[in-house]
Amino acid sequence: MSLDVEPTGRPRVLVVGGKPKLVRKARELGLDVVHAQYPDAYDRGHWPYVDQALLVDYGDIDRLLPLARALHATYPFQAAVALFELGLLPAARINEELGLDGESVDTVELLLDKWRMRRHLAAKGISPVASAIGRSAQDLRDFVAAHGLPVIVKPVRESGSVGVFCVRDDAEVDAVAERYRSLDDKAWAPGDLAFADSFREFLMEEYLDGPEISVESLSFDGRHVVVGITDKAAFGGGSGFVELGLSQPSVHPDETLDEVRQLVADFLDAVGLRNGPAHTEIRLTPRGPRIIESHNRIGGYGVNEMVEVAYGVDMERYTLGIRFGKVEPLTGSPAPRAGVALRALTPEPGRVVEVTGVDAVRADPAFVDLHVKLRPGDVVNPLTWNEDIGGYVIARGTDAADAIAHSKRLAEAVHVRTEPVA
């Protein structure tokens, strides 16, 4: 890392992790950019937009903090910002360590730790959900005896539907406990997991019945603005919780969505979120909306692109620019402009032989975005969590139903041919 950089007079931001488009948007907003990134994730696509790069495993905060401190002492930046799950806590720690503006470490940790979040909400009487920590099949049996079936088992601190199971009858208890324990033996790639000990214990929760939605919001000095509400149109995979279809705007009744908006505002107040984005997942149960979990970042997949089409708001630009006065705070929730939908690509497991149909999809009038992760020679794994999907396509429509139909049509037009792995 070189500290020999001439000041430009522009505000300076440290972007922790994330995709290249984030540093591009930061530069387009008129910011100088320092980018903390995994060494093997940084390439020439970043170069035009980055003044300095800290190439380090930024999840190792003990390594990252001294580098950030040394750089800040020589050429100060005004804030560390992260829009990617694994960068949230490092950014908060840097801001706290250097006395910079940002969400508190306590708030970020409260959102990352689902068990701590559940206890915090219970103490405040918000969104009550029966839950407990387990470490064995007996713990799971005891929870089932106390709260009945079905029951959800999931990691305390992870995202992307990894390690989420539903126990629907007593005969599944031992099998689910063993499947969960076996995740600790899997060879995870760097960046897959937020915490090395994620599978030492699990969170048990009562099953929340009803449609699932997510609420995309931006907060401005404690004032929470719901930017959009996303319907989870389809789930699948071995666990049944892999998100295969999303759509906006929500088609649920206005009175239900008003209740959701109030719950999200109360929730964000309760966890102390003051500024920036949140992605809050909710089940619409017969007892009313209930919080599943939340994150102080924008939703994954193509949620930001969806919000931009449906509501005209680029949440990434707001997150990067608001603290520097580069964008004006939203005064209220935007009205929907169009329908938009995302559909996951789910080819048959095996080795990829060819990928076709991409050009035709990109030329389609309904096309918004296409992300294909697979190339010939890649191996498609059985669908167990969100990272196993082959990519996704986003389509626009006159309303949500029209967009869903287009997204399914375009997803079917992308052909990923696989063959069995020898």
CSV table of C-alpha atoms in Angstrom, one decimal:
chain,number,residue,atom,x,y,z
A,1,MET,CA,0.0,0.0,0.0
A,2,SER,CA,1.4,3.4,-1.0
A,3,LEU,CA,0.5,6.5,1.0
A,4,ASP,CA,2.0,8.8,-1.6
A,5,VAL,CA,-1.2,10.4,-2.9
A,6,GLU,CA,-1.8,14.0,-3.7
A,7,PRO,CA,-5.0,15.5,-2.1
A,8,THR,CA,-7.6,16.5,-4.7
A,9,GLY,CA,-10.0,18.4,-2.5
A,10,ARG,CA,-12.8,15.9,-3.2
A,11,PRO,CA,-14.5,14.0,-0.4
A,12,ARG,CA,-12.9,10.6,0.1
A,13,VAL,CA,-14.7,7.3,0.9
A,14,LEU,CA,-13.4,3.9,1.8
A,15,VAL,CA,-15.6,1.3,0.1
A,16,VAL,CA,-15.2,-2.1,1.8
A,17,GLY,CA,-15.9,-5.1,-0.5
A,18,GLY,CA,-18.7,-5.4,-3.1
A,19,LYS,CA,-18.9,-5.3,-6.9
A,20,PRO,CA,-16.9,-3.0,-9.2
A,21,LYS,CA,-20.1,-1.0,-10.0
A,22,LEU,CA,-19.9,0.4,-6.5
A,23,VAL,CA,-16.5,2.1,-6.9
A,24,ARG,CA,-17.7,3.3,-10.4
A,25,LYS,CA,-20.7,4.9,-8.8
A,26,ALA,CA,-18.7,6.5,-6.1
A,27,ARG,CA,-16.4,8.1,-8.6
A,28,GLU,CA,-19.4,9.2,-10.7
A,29,LEU,CA,-20.7,11.0,-7.6
A,30,GLY,CA,-17.4,13.0,-7.4
A,31,LEU,CA,-15.7,11.0,-4.6
A,32,ASP,CA,-12.1,9.9,-4.3
A,33,VAL,CA,-12.2,6.1,-3.6
A,34,VAL,CA,-10.1,3.8,-1.5
A,35,HIS,CA,-11.3,0.2,-2.0
A,36,ALA,CA,-10.7,-2.6,0.4
A,37,GLN,CA,-11.0,-5.9,-1.5
A,38,TYR,CA,-9.9,-9.5,-1.6
A,39,PRO,CA,-6.7,-9.7,-3.7
A,40,ASP,CA,-8.2,-12.2,-6.1
A,41,ALA,CA,-11.4,-10.1,-6.6
A,42,TYR,CA,-9.6,-6.9,-7.7
A,43,ASP,CA,-8.8,-6.4,-11.4
A,44,ARG,CA,-8.4,-3.9,-14.2
A,45,GLY,CA,-12.2,-3.2,-14.1
A,46,HIS,CA,-11.7,-1.4,-10.9
A,47,TRP,CA,-8.6,0.7,-11.9
A,48,PRO,CA,-10.3,3.8,-13.5
A,49,TYR,CA,-12.3,4.4,-10.4
A,50,VAL,CA,-10.0,3.6,-7.5
A,51,ASP,CA,-7.3,6.0,-6.1
A,52,GLN,CA,-5.9,3.4,-3.7
A,53,ALA,CA,-6.6,-0.3,-3.1
A,54,LEU,CA,-6.2,-2.2,0.1
A,55,LEU,CA,-5.8,-5.7,-1.1
A,56,VAL,CA,-6.5,-7.8,2.0
A,57,ASP,CA,-8.9,-10.2,3.5
A,58,TYR,CA,-11.0,-7.5,4.9
A,59,GLY,CA,-12.9,-9.9,7.1
A,60,ASP,CA,-9.7,-10.1,9.1
A,61,ILE,CA,-10.3,-6.9,11.0
A,62,ASP,CA,-7.1,-7.1,12.9
A,63,ARG,CA,-5.2,-6.8,9.6
A,64,LEU,CA,-7.5,-4.3,8.0
A,65,LEU,CA,-7.7,-1.7,10.9
A,66,PRO,CA,-4.0,-0.9,11.0
A,67,LEU,CA,-3.9,-0.3,7.2
A,68,ALA,CA,-7.0,1.9,7.4
A,69,ARG,CA,-5.6,3.8,10.3
A,70,ALA,CA,-2.3,4.5,8.6
A,71,LEU,CA,-4.0,5.7,5.4
A,72,HIS,CA,-6.4,7.9,7.3
A,73,ALA,CA,-3.6,9.5,9.2
A,74,THR,CA,-1.8,10.5,6.0
A,75,TYR,CA,-4.8,11.2,3.7
A,76,PRO,CA,-8.1,11.2,5.6
A,77,PHE,CA,-11.3,9.7,4.3
A,78,GLN,CA,-14.6,10.8,5.6
A,79,ALA,CA,-16.3,7.4,6.0
A,80,ALA,CA,-16.1,3.7,5.4
A,81,VAL,CA,-19.1,2.3,3.5
A,82,ALA,CA,-20.1,-1.3,2.7
A,83,LEU,CA,-23.0,-2.6,0.7
A,84,PHE,CA,-21.9,-6.2,0.8
A,85,GLU,CA,-22.7,-8.5,3.8
A,86,LEU,CA,-19.1,-9.4,4.7
A,87,GLY,CA,-18.0,-5.8,4.7
A,88,LEU,CA,-20.7,-4.4,7.0
A,89,LEU,CA,-18.9,-5.1,10.3
A,90,PRO,CA,-15.4,-4.1,9.1
A,91,ALA,CA,-16.8,-0.8,7.8
A,92,ALA,CA,-18.5,-0.1,11.2
A,93,ARG,CA,-15.3,-1.0,13.1
A,94,ILE,CA,-13.2,1.3,11.0
A,95,ASN,CA,-15.7,4.2,11.4
A,96,GLU,CA,-15.8,3.6,15.2
A,97,GLU,CA,-12.0,3.3,15.5
A,98,LEU,CA,-11.4,6.5,13.5
A,99,GLY,CA,-14.3,8.5,14.9
A,100,LEU,CA,-16.1,8.7,11.5
A,101,ASP,CA,-19.7,8.9,10.7
A,102,GLY,CA,-21.5,5.6,10.2
A,103,GLU,CA,-23.8,3.0,11.8
A,104,SER,CA,-22.6,1.9,15.2
A,105,VAL,CA,-20.9,-1.4,15.7
A,106,ASP,CA,-23.7,-2.4,18.1
A,107,THR,CA,-26.4,-1.8,15.5
A,108,VAL,CA,-24.5,-3.8,12.9
A,109,GLU,CA,-23.8,-6.7,15.2
A,110,LEU,CA,-27.4,-6.7,16.4
A,111,LEU,CA,-28.6,-7.2,12.8
A,112,LEU,CA,-25.9,-9.8,12.0
A,113,ASP,CA,-26.7,-11.9,15.2
A,114,LYS,CA,-30.2,-13.2,14.6
A,115,TRP,CA,-30.5,-14.7,18.2
A,116,ARG,CA,-29.5,-11.4,19.8
A,117,MET,CA,-32.0,-9.6,17.5
A,118,ARG,CA,-34.8,-12.0,18.5
A,119,ARG,CA,-34.1,-11.3,22.2
A,120,HIS,CA,-33.9,-7.6,21.6
A,121,LEU,CA,-37.2,-7.5,19.8
A,122,ALA,CA,-38.9,-9.7,22.5
A,123,ALA,CA,-37.7,-7.3,25.2
A,124,LYS,CA,-39.4,-4.4,23.3
A,125,GLY,CA,-42.5,-6.3,22.4
A,126,ILE,CA,-42.0,-6.1,18.7
A,127,SER,CA,-42.7,-8.9,16.3
A,128,PRO,CA,-42.8,-11.8,18.8
A,129,VAL,CA,-41.4,-15.1,17.5
A,130,ALA,CA,-40.6,-18.2,19.7
A,131,SER,CA,-36.9,-19.0,19.3
A,132,ALA,CA,-34.0,-20.6,21.1
A,133,ILE,CA,-30.4,-21.6,20.6
A,134,GLY,CA,-29.6,-25.3,19.9
A,135,ARG,CA,-26.4,-27.4,19.6
A,136,SER,CA,-27.8,-30.9,19.4
A,137,ALA,CA,-30.7,-33.1,18.2
A,138,GLN,CA,-32.0,-33.2,21.8
A,139,ASP,CA,-32.1,-29.4,21.9
A,140,LEU,CA,-34.2,-29.5,18.7
A,141,ARG,CA,-36.5,-32.2,20.2
A,142,ASP,CA,-37.0,-30.1,23.3
A,143,PHE,CA,-37.9,-27.0,21.2
A,144,VAL,CA,-40.4,-29.1,19.1
A,145,ALA,CA,-42.0,-30.4,22.3
A,146,ALA,CA,-42.4,-26.9,23.6
A,147,HIS,CA,-43.6,-25.1,20.4
A,148,GLY,CA,-44.9,-27.8,18.0
A,149,LEU,CA,-44.2,-28.3,14.3
A,150,PRO,CA,-43.0,-27.1,11.9
A,151,VAL,CA,-39.8,-25.5,13.1
A,152,ILE,CA,-37.1,-23.6,11.3
A,153,VAL,CA,-33.4,-24.4,11.9
A,154,LYS,CA,-30.8,-21.9,10.6
A,155,PRO,CA,-27.4,-20.3,11.4
A,156,VAL,CA,-27.3,-17.5,14.0
A,157,ARG,CA,-25.1,-15.3,11.7
A,158,GLU,CA,-25.2,-16.0,8.0
A,159,SER,CA,-27.3,-15.0,4.9
A,160,GLY,CA,-28.2,-16.2,1.4
A,161,SER,CA,-30.4,-19.1,2.7
A,162,VAL,CA,-27.3,-21.1,3.7
A,163,GLY,CA,-28.0,-23.8,6.2
A,164,VAL,CA,-31.8,-23.1,6.5
A,165,PHE,CA,-33.9,-26.2,7.2
A,166,CYS,CA,-37.6,-26.8,8.0
A,167,VAL,CA,-38.5,-29.7,10.4
A,168,ARG,CA,-42.0,-30.8,9.5
A,169,ASP,CA,-42.3,-34.0,11.5
A,170,ASP,CA,-40.7,-35.7,14.5
A,171,ALA,CA,-38.9,-38.2,12.2
A,172,GLU,CA,-36.9,-35.4,10.6
A,173,VAL,CA,-35.3,-34.1,13.8
A,174,ASP,CA,-32.2,-36.2,13.9
A,175,ALA,CA,-31.6,-36.0,10.1
A,176,VAL,CA,-31.8,-32.2,10.1
A,177,ALA,CA,-29.5,-31.9,13.2
A,178,GLU,CA,-26.9,-34.1,11.4
A,179,ARG,CA,-27.3,-32.3,8.1
A,180,TYR,CA,-26.7,-29.0,9.8
A,181,ARG,CA,-23.7,-30.3,11.7
A,182,SER,CA,-22.2,-31.7,8.5
A,183,LEU,CA,-22.1,-28.1,7.1
A,184,ASP,CA,-19.1,-27.5,9.4
A,185,ASP,CA,-17.1,-30.2,7.4
A,186,LYS,CA,-17.8,-28.6,4.0
A,187,ALA,CA,-14.9,-26.9,2.2
A,188,TRP,CA,-16.4,-23.4,1.9
A,189,ALA,CA,-14.7,-20.9,-0.5
A,190,PRO,CA,-13.4,-17.6,0.9
A,191,GLY,CA,-16.2,-15.1,1.1
A,192,ASP,CA,-18.9,-17.7,1.3
A,193,LEU,CA,-19.4,-17.4,5.1
A,194,ALA,CA,-19.2,-14.4,7.3
A,195,PHE,CA,-18.0,-16.4,10.3
A,196,ALA,CA,-15.8,-19.5,10.6
A,197,ASP,CA,-17.8,-21.0,13.4
A,198,SER,CA,-21.3,-20.4,11.9
A,199,PHE,CA,-22.3,-24.1,12.2
A,200,ARG,CA,-21.3,-24.8,15.8
A,201,GLU,CA,-24.8,-23.9,17.0
A,202,PHE,CA,-28.1,-23.1,15.4
A,203,LEU,CA,-31.1,-20.9,15.9
A,204,MET,CA,-34.5,-22.6,16.3
A,205,GLU,CA,-37.6,-20.6,15.5
A,206,GLU,CA,-41.3,-21.3,15.2
A,207,TYR,CA,-42.4,-21.6,11.6
A,208,LEU,CA,-44.0,-18.4,10.3
A,209,ASP,CA,-46.7,-19.3,7.9
A,210,GLY,CA,-47.7,-17.0,5.1
A,211,PRO,CA,-46.3,-15.1,2.1
A,212,GLU,CA,-42.8,-13.7,2.4
A,213,ILE,CA,-41.8,-10.2,1.3
A,214,SER,CA,-38.8,-7.9,1.8
A,215,VAL,CA,-38.9,-4.2,2.5
A,216,GLU,CA,-36.2,-2.0,0.8
A,217,SER,CA,-35.7,1.2,2.8
A,218,LEU,CA,-33.4,4.1,3.2
A,219,SER,CA,-32.9,6.0,6.5
A,220,PHE,CA,-32.0,9.7,6.8
A,221,ASP,CA,-31.0,10.7,10.4
A,222,GLY,CA,-33.4,8.3,11.9
A,223,ARG,CA,-36.3,9.0,9.4
A,224,HIS,CA,-37.1,5.7,7.6
A,225,VAL,CA,-38.4,5.8,4.0
A,226,VAL,CA,-39.7,2.6,2.5
A,227,VAL,CA,-38.5,2.7,-1.1
A,228,GLY,CA,-40.1,-0.5,-2.3
A,229,ILE,CA,-41.6,-3.7,-1.2
A,230,THR,CA,-40.6,-7.0,-3.0
A,231,ASP,CA,-42.8,-10.0,-3.2
A,232,LYS,CA,-41.0,-13.4,-3.1
A,233,ALA,CA,-42.8,-15.0,-6.0
A,234,ALA,CA,-41.1,-18.4,-5.9
A,235,PHE,CA,-38.9,-20.6,-3.7
A,236,GLY,CA,-37.2,-23.9,-4.3
A,237,GLY,CA,-34.1,-26.0,-3.8
A,238,GLY,CA,-33.4,-28.8,-1.5
A,239,SER,CA,-34.3,-26.7,1.6
A,240,GLY,CA,-37.2,-25.0,-0.1
A,241,PHE,CA,-35.9,-21.6,0.9
A,242,VAL,CA,-33.8,-20.7,-2.2
A,243,GLU,CA,-35.3,-17.5,-3.7
A,244,LEU,CA,-36.1,-18.2,-7.3
A,245,GLY,CA,-38.5,-15.3,-8.2
A,246,LEU,CA,-38.9,-11.8,-7.0
A,247,SER,CA,-41.3,-9.0,-8.2
A,248,GLN,CA,-42.2,-5.4,-7.5
A,249,PRO,CA,-44.4,-3.6,-6.7
A,250,SER,CA,-46.1,-5.8,-4.1
A,251,VAL,CA,-49.6,-7.0,-4.9
A,252,HIS,CA,-50.6,-7.3,-1.3
A,253,PRO,CA,-53.5,-5.1,0.0
A,254,ASP,CA,-52.7,-1.6,1.0
A,255,GLU,CA,-53.8,-2.1,4.6
A,256,THR,CA,-51.4,-5.0,4.9
A,257,LEU,CA,-48.5,-3.0,3.5
A,258,ASP,CA,-49.3,0.0,5.7
A,259,GLU,CA,-49.0,-2.4,8.7
A,260,VAL,CA,-45.7,-3.6,7.3
A,261,ARG,CA,-44.3,-0.1,6.8
A,262,GLN,CA,-45.1,0.7,10.5
A,263,LEU,CA,-43.5,-2.5,11.7
A,264,VAL,CA,-40.3,-1.8,9.7
A,265,ALA,CA,-40.1,1.7,11.1
A,266,ASP,CA,-40.5,0.4,14.6
A,267,PHE,CA,-38.0,-2.3,14.0
A,268,LEU,CA,-35.3,0.0,12.6
A,269,ASP,CA,-35.8,2.4,15.5
A,270,ALA,CA,-35.5,-0.5,17.9
A,271,VAL,CA,-32.1,-1.7,16.5
A,272,GLY,CA,-30.8,1.9,16.3
A,273,LEU,CA,-30.4,2.2,12.5
A,274,ARG,CA,-30.0,5.9,11.7
A,275,ASN,CA,-28.7,6.2,8.1
A,276,GLY,CA,-28.4,4.2,4.9
A,277,PRO,CA,-30.2,1.1,3.5
A,278,ALA,CA,-31.9,-1.8,5.0
A,279,HIS,CA,-33.3,-5.0,3.6
A,280,THR,CA,-35.9,-6.4,5.9
A,281,GLU,CA,-37.5,-9.8,5.3
A,282,ILE,CA,-41.0,-10.3,6.6
A,283,ARG,CA,-43.7,-13.1,6.7
A,284,LEU,CA,-47.3,-12.1,6.4
A,285,THR,CA,-48.8,-14.5,9.0
A,286,PRO,CA,-52.4,-14.8,10.2
A,287,ARG,CA,-51.3,-13.0,13.4
A,288,GLY,CA,-49.9,-10.1,11.4
A,289,PRO,CA,-46.5,-9.4,9.8
A,290,ARG,CA,-43.5,-10.8,11.5
A,291,ILE,CA,-39.8,-9.9,11.1
A,292,ILE,CA,-37.7,-12.8,9.8
A,293,GLU,CA,-34.4,-10.9,9.7
A,294,SER,CA,-32.8,-7.7,8.5
A,295,HIS,CA,-29.6,-6.3,7.1
A,296,ASN,CA,-28.2,-2.7,7.0
A,297,ARG,CA,-27.5,-3.1,3.3
A,298,ILE,CA,-29.4,-3.4,0.0
A,299,GLY,CA,-30.9,-6.7,-0.9
A,300,GLY,CA,-28.8,-9.2,-2.9
A,301,TYR,CA,-29.5,-10.6,-6.3
A,302,GLY,CA,-30.6,-7.7,-8.5
A,303,VAL,CA,-32.8,-5.9,-5.9
A,304,ASN,CA,-31.2,-2.5,-6.5
A,305,GLU,CA,-31.8,-2.8,-10.3
A,306,MET,CA,-35.4,-3.8,-9.6
A,307,VAL,CA,-36.0,-0.8,-7.3
A,308,GLU,CA,-34.5,1.5,-9.9
A,309,VAL,CA,-36.9,0.2,-12.6
A,310,ALA,CA,-40.0,0.0,-10.4
A,311,TYR,CA,-39.5,3.1,-8.3
A,312,GLY,CA,-36.8,5.2,-10.0
A,313,VAL,CA,-34.4,5.1,-7.0
A,314,ASP,CA,-30.8,3.9,-7.2
A,315,MET,CA,-30.2,2.8,-3.6
A,316,GLU,CA,-26.5,2.3,-4.2
A,317,ARG,CA,-26.0,5.9,-5.2
A,318,TYR,CA,-28.0,7.1,-2.1
A,319,THR,CA,-25.9,4.9,0.2
A,320,LEU,CA,-22.6,6.1,-1.3
A,321,GLY,CA,-23.6,9.8,-1.7
A,322,ILE,CA,-25.9,10.9,1.0
A,323,ARG,CA,-23.4,11.5,3.8
A,324,PHE,CA,-21.3,13.6,1.4
A,325,GLY,CA,-24.3,15.8,0.3
A,326,LYS,CA,-24.1,14.3,-3.2
A,327,VAL,CA,-27.8,13.3,-3.3
A,328,GLU,CA,-30.9,14.9,-1.6
A,329,PRO,CA,-32.7,12.9,1.1
A,330,LEU,CA,-36.0,11.3,0.0
A,331,THR,CA,-39.0,13.1,1.4
A,332,GLY,CA,-41.4,10.2,1.1
A,333,SER,CA,-41.9,6.8,-0.5
A,334,PRO,CA,-41.8,6.9,-4.3
A,335,ALA,CA,-44.8,5.7,-6.3
A,336,PRO,CA,-44.3,2.7,-8.6
A,337,ARG,CA,-43.5,3.5,-12.2
A,338,ALA,CA,-43.6,0.0,-13.7
A,339,GLY,CA,-43.6,-3.7,-12.9
A,340,VAL,CA,-40.3,-5.6,-12.6
A,341,ALA,CA,-39.5,-9.2,-11.8
A,342,LEU,CA,-36.4,-11.4,-11.4
A,343,ARG,CA,-36.2,-15.1,-12.2
A,344,ALA,CA,-33.3,-17.3,-11.2
A,345,LEU,CA,-31.5,-19.6,-13.7
A,346,THR,CA,-31.6,-23.1,-12.4
A,347,PRO,CA,-30.0,-25.5,-14.9
A,348,GLU,CA,-29.7,-29.3,-14.3
A,349,PRO,CA,-26.7,-30.2,-12.1
A,350,GLY,CA,-23.6,-31.3,-13.9
A,351,ARG,CA,-20.8,-29.9,-16.0
A,352,VAL,CA,-21.7,-27.0,-18.3
A,353,VAL,CA,-21.3,-27.8,-22.0
A,354,GLU,CA,-22.6,-24.6,-23.5
A,355,VAL,CA,-24.7,-21.5,-22.7
A,356,THR,CA,-26.9,-20.2,-25.5
A,357,GLY,CA,-29.7,-17.7,-25.9
A,358,VAL,CA,-28.0,-14.8,-24.1
A,359,ASP,CA,-28.0,-12.4,-27.1
A,360,ALA,CA,-31.6,-12.9,-27.9
A,361,VAL,CA,-32.6,-12.2,-24.2
A,362,ARG,CA,-30.5,-9.0,-24.2
A,363,ALA,CA,-32.3,-7.8,-27.3
A,364,ASP,CA,-35.8,-8.5,-25.9
A,365,PRO,CA,-37.9,-5.3,-25.3
A,366,ALA,CA,-38.7,-6.5,-21.7
A,367,PHE,CA,-35.0,-7.1,-20.8
A,368,VAL,CA,-33.5,-5.2,-17.9
A,369,ASP,CA,-30.5,-7.2,-16.8
A,370,LEU,CA,-29.0,-10.6,-17.1
A,371,HIS,CA,-26.4,-12.2,-14.9
A,372,VAL,CA,-25.0,-15.6,-16.0
A,373,LYS,CA,-22.5,-17.1,-13.6
A,374,LEU,CA,-21.7,-20.2,-15.6
A,375,ARG,CA,-19.2,-20.9,-18.3
A,376,PRO,CA,-18.4,-24.1,-20.2
A,377,GLY,CA,-16.5,-26.4,-17.8
A,378,ASP,CA,-18.1,-25.0,-14.7
A,379,VAL,CA,-20.0,-27.5,-12.4
A,380,VAL,CA,-23.6,-26.8,-11.5
A,381,ASN,CA,-24.3,-28.1,-8.0
A,382,PRO,CA,-27.6,-29.2,-6.6
A,383,LEU,CA,-29.7,-26.2,-5.5
A,384,THR,CA,-29.1,-25.9,-1.7
A,385,TRP,CA,-28.6,-22.1,-1.2
A,386,ASN,CA,-28.8,-18.9,-3.1
A,387,GLU,CA,-25.2,-19.1,-4.4
A,388,ASP,CA,-26.0,-22.4,-6.2
A,389,ILE,CA,-28.2,-20.6,-8.8
A,390,GLY,CA,-26.7,-20.2,-12.3
A,391,GLY,CA,-27.6,-16.5,-12.4
A,392,TYR,CA,-30.8,-14.5,-13.0
A,393,VAL,CA,-32.7,-12.4,-15.5
A,394,ILE,CA,-34.7,-9.3,-14.7
A,395,ALA,CA,-37.6,-8.1,-16.9
A,396,ARG,CA,-39.9,-5.1,-16.9
A,397,GLY,CA,-43.7,-5.1,-17.5
A,398,THR,CA,-46.7,-2.9,-17.2
A,399,ASP,CA,-47.3,-4.3,-13.7
A,400,ALA,CA,-45.9,-7.1,-11.5
A,401,ALA,CA,-47.8,-9.9,-13.1
A,402,ASP,CA,-46.7,-8.8,-16.6
A,403,ALA,CA,-43.1,-8.6,-15.5
A,404,ILE,CA,-43.2,-12.0,-13.8
A,405,ALA,CA,-44.5,-13.5,-17.1
A,406,HIS,CA,-41.7,-11.8,-19.0
A,407,SER,CA,-39.0,-12.9,-16.5
A,408,LYS,CA,-40.1,-16.6,-16.8
A,409,ARG,CA,-40.1,-16.4,-20.6
A,410,LEU,CA,-36.6,-14.8,-20.7
A,411,ALA,CA,-35.2,-17.2,-18.1
A,412,GLU,CA,-36.4,-20.2,-20.2
A,413,ALA,CA,-34.7,-18.6,-23.3
A,414,VAL,CA,-31.3,-18.9,-21.6
A,415,HIS,CA,-30.2,-22.5,-22.3
A,416,VAL,CA,-27.5,-24.0,-20.1
A,417,ARG,CA,-26.7,-27.5,-21.3
A,418,THR,CA,-25.0,-29.7,-18.8
A,419,GLU,CA,-23.7,-33.3,-18.8
A,420,PRO,CA,-23.1,-35.7,-15.9
A,421,VAL,CA,-19.9,-35.2,-14.0
A,422,ALA,CA,-17.8,-38.3,-14.5
